[in-house]
Short mmCIF file of C-alpha atoms and ligand atoms in Angstrom, two decimals:
data_model
loop_
_atom_site.label_atom_id
_atom_site.label_comp_id
_atom_site.label_asym_id
_atom_site.label_seq_id
_atom_site.Cartn_x
_atom_site.Cartn_y
_atom_site.Cartn_z
CA MET R 1 37.11 -1.63 -8.52
CA THR R 2 33.69 -0.22 -7.85
CA GLU R 3 30.65 -1.19 -9.42
CA ARG R 4 29.21 0.27 -11.66
CA PHE R 5 25.60 1.99 -11.45
CA ASP R 6 22.89 1.45 -13.75
CA LEU R 7 21.31 5.15 -12.81
CA VAL R 8 23.02 7.77 -10.63
CA ILE R 9 20.37 10.70 -9.51
CA ARG R 10 23.02 13.61 -9.20
CA ASN R 11 22.65 16.56 -7.06
CA ALA R 12 19.59 15.84 -5.05
CA ARG R 13 17.96 17.33 -1.66
CA VAL R 14 17.39 14.16 0.10
CA ALA R 15 13.85 14.22 2.33
CA THR R 16 13.97 10.78 4.37
CA ALA R 17 11.74 11.34 7.76
CA SER R 18 15.19 12.70 9.84
CA ASP R 19 16.84 14.03 7.66
CA VAL R 20 17.42 16.74 4.79
CA PHE R 21 20.21 16.99 3.09
CA ASP R 22 22.31 16.66 -0.14
CA ALA R 23 23.34 13.81 -2.07
CA ASP R 24 23.41 11.52 -5.40
CA ILE R 25 21.93 8.68 -5.25
CA GLY R 26 23.06 5.41 -7.31
CA VAL R 27 20.54 2.51 -7.93
CA LYS R 28 22.17 -1.05 -9.23
CA GLY R 29 19.78 -3.67 -10.19
CA GLY R 30 16.34 -1.31 -8.97
CA ARG R 31 17.39 -0.32 -5.55
CA ILE R 32 19.92 2.40 -3.93
CA ALA R 33 22.69 1.41 -3.66
CA GLY R 34 24.51 4.03 -3.03
CA LEU R 35 24.33 7.51 -1.47
CA GLY R 36 27.04 10.12 -0.93
CA LEU R 37 28.40 13.45 -2.72
CA SER R 38 30.53 12.51 -6.41
CA LEU R 39 29.47 9.32 -6.06
CA ALA R 40 31.26 7.14 -9.70
CA ALA R 41 29.60 7.19 -12.30
CA GLY R 42 26.55 5.10 -13.74
CA ASP R 43 25.05 3.94 -16.87
CA ARG R 44 22.65 6.54 -17.09
CA GLU R 45 22.71 10.01 -15.07
CA LEU R 46 19.46 12.52 -13.69
CA ASP R 47 20.10 15.36 -12.89
CA ALA R 48 18.39 16.14 -9.82
CA ARG R 49 19.52 20.33 -9.51
CA GLY R 50 19.07 20.73 -6.35
CA ARG R 51 15.40 19.46 -6.54
CA VAL R 52 13.64 17.80 -3.55
CA VAL R 53 13.83 13.70 -3.83
CA THR R 54 11.84 12.14 -1.59
CA PRO R 55 10.89 8.00 -1.26
CA GLY R 56 7.86 7.21 -3.17
CA GLY R 57 4.33 7.70 -1.69
CA VAL R 58 2.82 4.78 -0.09
CA ASP R 59 -0.79 5.02 -0.29
CA ALA R 60 -1.64 2.60 2.60
CA HIS R 61 -5.52 3.05 2.02
CA CYS R 62 -6.94 3.14 -1.74
CA HIS R 63 -10.23 1.05 -3.50
CA LEU R 64 -9.05 -0.20 -6.29
CA ASP R 65 -11.37 -2.98 -7.99
CA GLN R 66 -13.02 -3.19 -5.54
CA PRO R 67 -16.42 -5.66 -5.81
CA MET R 68 -19.75 -3.05 -5.40
CA ALA R 69 -23.41 -4.62 -5.57
CA PRO R 70 -24.31 -3.76 -9.24
CA PRO R 71 -24.79 -1.47 -11.40
CA VAL R 72 -22.62 0.39 -9.34
CA ARG R 73 -18.95 -0.29 -9.97
CA MET R 74 -15.64 1.25 -9.01
CA ALA R 75 -14.12 3.45 -11.60
CA ASP R 76 -10.17 2.68 -11.01
CA ASP R 77 -8.99 -1.13 -11.35
CA PHE R 78 -5.52 -1.59 -11.19
CA ASP R 79 -4.13 -0.39 -14.95
CA SER R 80 -5.89 3.23 -14.57
CA GLY R 81 -5.59 2.83 -10.28
CA THR R 82 -1.95 2.28 -10.77
CA ARG R 83 -1.18 4.32 -13.52
CA ALA R 84 -2.60 7.51 -11.30
CA ALA R 85 -0.63 6.34 -8.25
CA ALA R 86 2.47 6.63 -10.09
CA CYS R 87 1.93 10.02 -12.08
CA GLY R 88 1.15 11.41 -8.73
CA GLY R 89 4.19 10.44 -7.37
CA THR R 90 2.89 6.67 -5.70
CA THR R 91 5.04 3.84 -5.70
CA THR R 92 3.01 1.78 -3.35
CA VAL R 93 -0.32 1.24 -2.73
CA ILE R 94 -2.51 -1.42 -0.41
CA PRO R 95 -5.97 -1.87 -1.26
CA PHE R 96 -8.20 -3.75 0.10
CA ALA R 97 -9.10 -8.13 -0.84
CA ALA R 98 -12.92 -7.36 0.68
CA GLN R 99 -14.63 -10.32 1.96
CA GLU R 100 -18.48 -10.56 0.82
CA LYS R 101 -20.77 -12.29 4.17
CA GLY R 102 -20.80 -15.96 3.61
CA GLN R 103 -17.77 -15.57 1.77
CA SER R 104 -14.16 -17.24 2.13
CA LEU R 105 -11.58 -14.96 2.96
CA ARG R 106 -9.35 -16.98 0.77
CA ALA R 107 -11.73 -16.72 -1.83
CA ALA R 108 -11.42 -13.45 -1.23
CA VAL R 109 -8.04 -13.25 -1.80
CA ALA R 110 -7.50 -14.86 -5.25
CA ASP R 111 -10.19 -13.28 -6.59
CA TYR R 112 -8.14 -10.21 -5.50
CA HIS R 113 -4.81 -11.48 -6.79
CA ARG R 114 -6.84 -12.58 -10.19
CA ARG R 115 -7.54 -8.68 -10.50
CA ALA R 116 -4.28 -7.39 -9.73
CA ASP R 117 -2.46 -9.50 -12.16
CA GLY R 118 -0.75 -8.03 -15.08
CA LYS R 119 -2.22 -4.92 -14.23
CA ALA R 120 -0.06 -2.70 -11.89
CA HIS R 121 2.53 -0.43 -12.83
CA VAL R 122 3.51 0.37 -9.47
CA ASP R 123 4.01 -1.89 -6.32
CA TYR R 124 1.32 -3.46 -4.25
CA ALA R 125 -0.22 -5.25 -1.00
CA PHE R 126 -3.18 -6.41 0.17
CA HIS R 127 -5.03 -5.90 3.31
CA LEU R 128 -8.26 -7.94 3.94
CA ILE R 129 -11.41 -6.76 4.88
CA VAL R 130 -13.20 -9.31 7.01
CA SER R 131 -16.81 -8.65 6.97
CA ASP R 132 -18.03 -12.21 8.16
CA PRO R 133 -15.56 -13.91 10.93
CA SER R 134 -17.56 -17.21 10.87
CA PRO R 135 -14.88 -19.70 13.20
CA THR R 136 -13.02 -21.00 10.31
CA VAL R 137 -12.22 -17.10 9.28
CA LEU R 138 -11.22 -16.62 13.07
CA GLU R 139 -9.57 -20.09 13.72
CA GLU R 140 -8.22 -20.75 10.07
CA GLU R 141 -8.25 -18.53 7.33
CA LEU R 142 -7.01 -14.91 8.92
CA PRO R 143 -4.16 -16.57 11.18
CA THR R 144 -2.85 -18.42 7.77
CA LEU R 145 -3.59 -15.35 5.70
CA ILE R 146 -1.50 -13.06 7.86
CA ALA R 147 1.26 -15.98 8.32
CA GLU R 148 1.44 -15.44 4.34
CA GLY R 149 1.69 -11.96 4.51
CA TYR R 150 -1.40 -10.15 4.67
CA THR R 151 -0.65 -8.68 8.06
CA SER R 152 -3.23 -5.93 8.63
CA PHE R 153 -7.04 -5.78 7.96
CA LYS R 154 -9.89 -3.32 8.15
CA VAL R 155 -13.25 -4.24 10.44
CA TYR R 156 -16.02 -2.09 9.58
CA MET R 157 -18.16 -0.38 12.39
CA THR R 158 -21.12 0.63 10.07
CA TYR R 159 -22.54 -0.61 6.47
CA ASP R 160 -24.81 -2.88 6.37
CA ASP R 161 -22.97 -5.44 4.56
CA LEU R 162 -19.83 -4.89 6.12
CA LYS R 163 -20.44 -4.13 9.63
CA LEU R 164 -19.77 -6.26 12.94
CA ASP R 165 -20.82 -6.30 16.21
CA ASP R 166 -18.60 -5.28 19.16
CA GLY R 167 -18.64 -8.76 19.94
CA GLN R 168 -17.18 -10.05 16.37
CA ILE R 169 -14.98 -6.86 16.45
CA LEU R 170 -13.50 -8.44 19.77
CA ASP R 171 -12.58 -11.98 18.21
CA VAL R 172 -11.11 -10.27 15.34
CA LEU R 173 -8.54 -7.88 17.23
CA SER R 174 -8.06 -11.03 19.49
CA VAL R 175 -6.97 -12.53 16.10
CA ALA R 176 -4.55 -9.14 15.89
CA ARG R 177 -3.41 -9.52 18.85
CA GLN R 178 -2.04 -13.70 18.66
CA GLN R 179 -1.07 -13.25 15.10
CA GLY R 180 0.75 -10.09 15.36
CA ALA R 181 -1.17 -8.40 12.78
CA MET R 182 -2.84 -4.80 12.56
CA ALA R 183 -6.45 -4.11 12.54
CA MET R 184 -7.63 -0.90 11.00
CA ILE R 185 -10.74 0.35 12.29
CA HIS R 186 -13.50 2.40 10.14
CA ALA R 187 -15.03 3.83 13.15
CA GLU R 188 -19.09 5.39 12.91
CA ASN R 189 -22.19 4.19 14.63
CA ALA R 190 -23.74 2.44 11.98
CA ASP R 191 -27.21 2.04 14.80
CA ALA R 192 -27.04 5.87 14.93
CA ILE R 193 -26.15 7.05 11.49
CA GLU R 194 -29.35 4.65 10.83
CA TRP R 195 -32.17 6.57 13.01
CA LEU R 196 -30.77 10.04 11.63
CA THR R 197 -30.89 8.53 8.19
CA ARG R 198 -35.10 7.21 8.61
CA ARG R 199 -35.35 10.56 10.02
CA LEU R 200 -34.23 13.16 7.49
CA GLU R 201 -36.05 10.31 4.43
CA ALA R 202 -39.30 10.74 6.65
CA ALA R 203 -38.75 14.55 6.40
CA GLY R 204 -37.71 14.08 2.74
CA ARG R 205 -34.00 15.58 3.46
CA THR R 206 -32.30 12.81 1.14
CA ALA R 207 -30.11 15.70 -0.80
CA PRO R 208 -26.31 14.93 -0.99
CA ARG R 209 -25.65 17.32 1.95
CA PHE R 210 -27.99 15.47 4.25
CA HIS R 211 -25.63 12.69 4.13
CA ALA R 212 -23.34 14.58 6.24
CA HIS R 213 -26.73 15.10 8.27
CA ALA R 214 -27.05 11.45 8.78
CA ARG R 215 -23.12 10.76 9.73
CA PRO R 216 -22.17 13.90 12.15
CA MET R 217 -19.28 14.14 14.16
CA LEU R 218 -20.85 12.68 17.06
CA VAL R 219 -21.20 8.91 15.74
CA GLU R 220 -17.98 9.33 14.78
CA ARG R 221 -16.47 10.15 18.43
CA GLU R 222 -18.74 7.75 20.25
CA ALA R 223 -17.23 4.98 17.67
CA THR R 224 -14.04 5.54 18.36
CA HIS R 225 -14.00 6.12 21.45
CA ARG R 226 -15.89 2.67 21.80
CA ALA R 227 -13.40 0.91 18.75
CA ILE R 228 -10.44 2.01 21.58
CA SER R 229 -11.84 0.66 24.49
CA LEU R 230 -12.62 -2.75 22.70
CA ALA R 231 -8.70 -2.44 21.75
CA GLU R 232 -7.83 -1.82 25.25
CA LEU R 233 -10.18 -4.94 26.90
CA VAL R 234 -7.89 -7.16 24.11
CA ASP R 235 -4.87 -4.93 24.42
CA VAL R 236 -3.82 -4.53 21.27
CA PRO R 237 -3.27 -1.93 18.86
CA ILE R 238 -5.15 -0.29 16.52
CA LEU R 239 -5.46 1.81 13.61
CA ILE R 240 -8.04 4.35 13.55
CA VAL R 241 -8.53 5.07 9.90
CA HIS R 242 -9.92 8.61 7.95
CA VAL R 243 -9.98 10.18 11.11
CA SER R 244 -12.02 13.54 10.27
CA GLY R 245 -12.17 16.12 12.74
CA LYS R 246 -11.71 16.95 16.92
CA GLU R 247 -13.93 15.03 18.51
CA ALA R 248 -12.48 11.63 17.02
CA VAL R 249 -8.63 13.28 17.51
CA GLU R 250 -9.58 14.34 21.38
CA GLN R 251 -10.44 10.44 21.90
CA ILE R 252 -7.44 9.39 20.31
CA ARG R 253 -5.57 11.75 22.47
CA TRP R 254 -7.27 10.59 25.14
CA ALA R 255 -6.67 6.98 24.38
CA ARG R 256 -2.33 8.08 23.75
CA SER R 257 -2.58 9.78 27.42
CA HIS R 258 -3.84 6.54 28.82
CA GLY R 259 -1.28 4.30 27.15
CA LEU R 260 -3.27 2.66 24.73
CA ARG R 261 -1.24 1.98 21.19
CA VAL R 262 -3.84 3.64 19.47
CA TYR R 263 -2.42 5.08 15.32
CA ALA R 264 -4.39 7.36 13.30
CA GLU R 265 -4.62 7.77 9.67
CA THR R 266 -6.60 11.53 8.01
CA CYS R 267 -6.71 11.90 4.21
CA PRO R 268 -6.83 14.44 2.11
CA GLN R 269 -10.69 15.60 2.36
CA TYR R 270 -10.49 16.39 5.73
CA LEU R 271 -8.04 19.44 4.90
CA PHE R 272 -9.26 20.44 2.03
CA LEU R 273 -13.21 20.22 1.36
CA THR R 274 -16.28 20.70 4.00
CA ALA R 275 -19.80 19.49 4.77
CA GLU R 276 -20.48 22.27 2.11
CA ASP R 277 -18.92 21.00 -0.53
CA LEU R 278 -21.90 18.18 -0.64
CA GLY R 279 -23.63 20.91 -1.19
CA LEU R 280 -25.38 24.10 -0.45
CA ASP R 281 -28.71 23.70 -1.62
CA ASP R 282 -30.61 20.21 -2.79
CA SER R 283 -28.29 20.10 -6.32
CA TYR R 284 -27.63 16.46 -6.61
CA LYS R 285 -23.49 17.66 -7.36
CA GLY R 286 -22.64 17.55 -4.18
CA ALA R 287 -22.84 13.77 -4.49
CA ARG R 288 -19.17 13.74 -5.92
CA CYS R 289 -17.61 14.35 -2.40
CA VAL R 290 -19.86 11.96 -0.71
CA CYS R 291 -17.45 9.87 1.65
CA SER R 292 -17.61 8.89 4.77
CA PRO R 293 -16.84 10.08 7.32
CA PRO R 294 -18.22 13.07 5.81
CA PRO R 295 -15.32 16.16 5.31
CA ARG R 296 -16.71 18.55 8.18
CA ASP R 297 -15.97 22.33 8.95
CA ALA R 298 -12.64 24.80 9.05
CA SER R 299 -12.55 24.63 12.58
CA ASN R 300 -11.59 20.75 11.92
CA GLN R 301 -9.73 21.15 9.17
CA ARG R 302 -7.28 23.47 11.24
CA VAL R 303 -7.29 20.59 14.60
CA ILE R 304 -6.23 17.76 11.63
CA TRP R 305 -3.48 20.60 10.02
CA ASP R 306 -2.15 20.53 13.51
CA GLY R 307 -2.60 16.59 14.34
CA LEU R 308 -0.96 15.81 11.04
CA ASN R 309 1.98 18.08 12.33
CA ASP R 310 2.21 17.05 16.26
CA GLY R 311 1.96 13.39 16.44
CA LEU R 312 -1.07 12.56 16.65
CA PHE R 313 -1.73 11.07 12.84
CA THR R 314 0.63 8.25 11.92
CA ILE R 315 -0.35 8.30 8.68
CA PHE R 316 -2.18 10.97 5.72
CA SER R 317 -3.52 8.33 3.04
CA SER R 318 -5.89 9.17 -0.52
CA ASP R 319 -8.88 6.62 0.56
CA HIS R 320 -9.12 6.65 -2.96
CA ALA R 321 -12.31 5.11 -3.76
CA PRO R 322 -13.30 6.14 -7.25
CA PHE R 323 -16.79 5.86 -9.04
CA ARG R 324 -17.46 8.34 -11.91
CA TYR R 325 -20.03 10.72 -11.97
CA GLU R 326 -22.02 10.80 -15.26
CA GLY R 327 -22.68 7.50 -16.99
CA ASP R 328 -24.91 4.77 -14.87
CA ASP R 329 -22.41 2.73 -12.84
CA GLY R 330 -21.26 5.55 -10.05
CA LYS R 331 -22.53 8.27 -8.18
CA LYS R 332 -26.25 7.77 -10.43
CA PRO R 333 -26.97 4.56 -10.04
CA ALA R 334 -28.57 3.56 -12.80
CA GLY R 335 -28.21 6.42 -14.44
CA GLN R 336 -30.45 8.00 -11.67
CA GLU R 337 -30.38 11.18 -8.58
CA VAL R 338 -30.88 8.57 -5.50
CA PRO R 339 -31.45 10.09 -1.60
CA PHE R 340 -28.17 10.00 -0.44
CA ARG R 341 -28.76 6.77 1.26
CA HIS R 342 -27.75 4.94 -1.83
CA ILE R 343 -25.04 7.41 -3.17
CA PRO R 344 -21.72 5.37 -3.56
CA ASN R 345 -19.36 6.68 -0.57
CA GLY R 346 -16.29 7.45 -2.10
CA ILE R 347 -14.23 9.93 -3.51
CA PRO R 348 -11.14 9.80 -5.34
CA GLY R 349 -8.16 11.35 -4.28
CA ILE R 350 -4.89 8.56 -5.52
CA GLU R 351 -2.78 11.12 -7.38
CA THR R 352 -3.86 14.48 -5.91
CA ARG R 353 -2.76 12.66 -2.45
CA LEU R 354 0.99 14.11 -2.22
CA ALA R 355 0.63 17.30 -4.52
CA LEU R 356 -1.85 18.58 -2.06
CA LEU R 357 -0.17 17.52 0.72
CA TYR R 358 3.56 18.98 -0.01
CA SER R 359 1.97 22.21 -1.85
CA GLU R 360 -0.91 23.66 1.15
CA GLY R 361 1.58 21.59 4.08
CA VAL R 362 5.26 22.02 3.84
CA LEU R 363 5.39 24.79 1.26
CA GLY R 364 2.12 26.23 3.22
CA GLY R 365 4.44 26.12 6.37
CA ARG R 366 2.34 23.87 7.90
CA ILE R 367 4.77 20.55 8.64
CA THR R 368 8.39 19.83 8.12
CA LEU R 369 9.46 18.09 4.52
CA GLU R 370 10.35 15.29 7.29
CA LYS R 371 6.96 14.80 8.61
CA PHE R 372 5.77 14.60 5.25
CA VAL R 373 7.91 12.06 4.11
CA GLU R 374 7.13 10.33 7.75
CA LEU R 375 3.03 10.97 7.01
CA VAL R 376 2.65 9.47 3.20
CA ALA R 377 5.92 6.92 3.16
CA THR R 378 7.88 5.76 6.00
CA ASN R 379 4.80 5.68 8.38
CA PRO R 380 2.61 3.49 5.87
CA ALA R 381 5.73 1.54 5.86
CA LYS R 382 6.23 0.75 9.01
CA ALA R 383 2.75 0.29 9.65
CA TYR R 384 1.90 -2.32 7.12
CA GLY R 385 5.06 -4.13 6.89
CA LEU R 386 7.13 -2.96 4.44
CA HIS R 387 9.84 -1.06 5.59
CA PRO R 388 12.59 -0.48 4.96
CA ARG R 389 12.46 -1.93 1.17
CA LYS R 390 9.66 1.07 0.73
CA GLY R 391 9.68 4.24 2.44
CA SER R 392 12.84 5.34 2.79
CA ILE R 393 15.50 6.64 1.04
CA ALA R 394 18.44 4.29 2.14
CA ILE R 395 21.14 1.48 0.95
CA GLY R 396 18.72 -1.42 -0.21
CA ALA R 397 15.23 0.19 -0.12
CA ASP R 398 14.01 -0.37 -3.12
CA ALA R 399 14.54 2.92 -5.68
CA ASP R 400 11.13 4.15 -4.92
CA LEU R 401 11.86 7.32 -5.56
CA VAL R 402 9.84 11.12 -6.19
CA VAL R 403 11.85 14.29 -8.02
CA TRP R 404 9.87 16.91 -7.04
CA ASP R 405 8.98 20.18 -8.53
CA GLU R 406 8.66 23.05 -7.21
CA GLY R 407 6.06 25.82 -8.99
CA GLU R 408 2.22 26.98 -9.35
CA ARG R 409 -0.09 25.18 -11.45
CA VAL R 410 -4.13 24.21 -11.64
CA LEU R 411 -5.23 21.14 -10.72
CA ARG R 412 -7.51 20.31 -13.86
CA ASN R 413 -9.17 16.80 -13.77
CA GLN R 414 -8.50 16.45 -17.38
CA ASP R 415 -4.73 16.72 -16.90
CA LEU R 416 -5.43 13.55 -14.16
CA HIS R 417 -4.59 9.73 -14.92
CA HIS R 418 -7.70 8.31 -13.25
CA ASN R 419 -11.13 7.01 -14.71
CA VAL R 420 -13.08 8.78 -12.71
CA ASP R 421 -14.08 12.53 -14.40
CA TYR R 422 -14.15 14.97 -11.73
CA THR R 423 -11.66 15.65 -9.39
CA PRO R 424 -13.18 17.28 -6.07
CA TYR R 425 -9.93 19.20 -5.97
CA GLU R 426 -10.98 21.05 -9.42
CA GLY R 427 -9.44 24.64 -9.77
CA ARG R 428 -6.75 24.35 -6.61
CA VAL R 429 -3.59 26.23 -7.17
CA LEU R 430 -1.31 23.58 -6.38
CA ARG R 431 2.42 24.85 -5.34
CA ALA R 432 4.59 21.37 -6.18
CA TRP R 433 3.73 18.33 -8.37
CA PRO R 434 5.67 15.32 -8.47
CA GLY R 435 8.12 16.07 -11.81
CA ILE R 436 9.88 12.50 -12.05
CA THR R 437 8.44 9.37 -9.93
CA LEU R 438 10.41 6.00 -9.92
CA VAL R 439 9.97 2.52 -9.26
CA GLY R 440 12.63 0.37 -8.83
CA GLY R 441 14.98 2.44 -10.59
CA GLU R 442 12.68 2.71 -13.23
CA VAL R 443 11.23 5.86 -14.47
CA VAL R 444 6.73 5.61 -14.60
CA TRP R 445 6.39 8.99 -15.10
CA ASP R 446 8.49 12.52 -16.15
CA GLY R 447 5.66 14.77 -17.07
CA GLN R 448 4.33 11.32 -19.71
CA PHE R 449 3.12 8.11 -18.29
CA HIS R 450 5.55 5.64 -18.85
CA PRO R 451 3.31 2.20 -18.73
CA ARG R 452 4.75 -0.44 -17.32
CA ALA R 453 1.85 -2.59 -16.57
CA GLY R 454 2.16 -6.36 -14.78
CA GLN R 455 5.38 -4.71 -13.84
CA GLY R 456 3.91 -3.52 -10.71
CA ARG R 457 5.41 -6.19 -7.60
CA PHE R 458 2.51 -8.20 -5.31
CA LEU R 459 4.33 -7.20 -1.77
CA VAL R 460 4.58 -9.59 0.68
CA CYS R 461 4.05 -7.73 4.14
CA GLY R 462 6.22 -8.00 7.39
CA LYS R 463 4.69 -7.47 10.55
CA PRO R 464 4.26 -3.43 11.99
CA THR R 465 6.93 -1.97 12.86
CA LEU R 466 5.91 1.53 13.98
CA GLY R 467 7.36 2.78 17.30
CA PRO R 468 4.96 3.54 20.19
CA ALA R 469 1.60 5.74 19.12
CA GLY R 470 2.23 9.03 18.94
CA ALA R 471 6.18 8.82 19.24
CA ARG R 472 8.33 11.59 16.52
CA THR R 473 10.03 9.14 14.24
O1 URP D 1 -16.59 7.09 2.38
C1 URP D 1 -15.32 6.23 2.32
N1 URP D 1 -14.73 6.19 2.80
N2 URP D 1 -15.64 5.31 1.13
C2 URP D 1 -14.31 4.11 0.96
C3 URP D 1 -14.89 3.39 2.05
C4 URP D 1 -14.36 2.88 3.73
O2 URP D 1 -15.00 3.16 4.08
O3 URP D 1 -13.64 3.79 3.80
ZN1 ZN D 2 -13.92 3.37 5.41
ZN1 ZN D 3 -11.26 3.89 1.95
#
């Protein structure tokens, strides 16, 4: 006798990274247990009426409750951050356990677990941030943590408190190679940024918009090329995060044409914002869009769209880095309008990532539905060792699903669920929004948020399972 499903989602237009087809989805014990036409009855039934159903989003680059230098504080912790994720269709998040210089990497991981414990509404894993690759970190902590399931780490080529020099990057890349981990690289040339920043400050140019002047495309291009060269020297794959425009894309295409395994990530801000959003005059409001690398211009946006479509980009993440605009712990530290050097870098986007790309990418005719699924769910799960449990609609996968509602709606921050007092995309007309989000077969969002704090599970990551960089899956 066939076992009864806990839940059947009827008449779904199922979208995966490879196919779009009509099926019912049967869920048992939180996992997908049936996929086909006219499945047997379930204890609960949900009629999707031909609506598109995708895997839940995997946001492989977001910052939640990451320790900051006082008075600055991230606006979202694991409660509000994963609440916003769920309401925007994201069912797995991978934020960062960041090592402070001088701190043990293991202590950073333990601290981050404490921050997440009992709070998450969706499942989560951790990337590491390695800011101090001491002999103990390189020889003991990092290899052991990778073996325990923290299989990816980020290194920075900029920011004084995080950056590594080239020799240190070579050291950590060697560990990635030995242990089969995924190294994520923030590629911007720190010395060039510092030199430009000092010149701008000397000229009194300290308004938020000058953040973009201090970080022109060439500082990203140079660092991207250098990161690629260092990875080539060590002979290890790397993933360049938050790629913002043409010149960095050209470096990645060059690397691929030379047979190097260089993966790439981009984010909504490089499709939907430009440097003009940092201000056309010296108004402080542009602080809301200060992030690094900065948004570029319309021609760079077109290059990013092309790269999403043609396989240059592996992953589309939010880089949600939430700081409130008003108050004294966010974009105005201690309540002050500060020179751009001191504005906390980052913008919110964990809830809007999927709807923006679905609206403008899929319904705007720029990418296929399969490509959308690949970029927002399947590839991030593969890159960080969570596939096929996450990022797919297949027998045995977690029943993390999004039932999409198509139809226009205006994006308003008041309708979002993060703890940030603005969205950079206020007033934008969207063509779709997640109608229902399920995590492990449980409805967490259906126009109302259904809290499940503490039921989000910590995920032990395996090794990356991505194919060759640039290949279509
Ligand atoms: O400006 C950004 N991107 N802030 C978040 C930290 C990072 O570098 O990803
Ligand atoms: Zn970064
Ligand atoms: Zn980031």
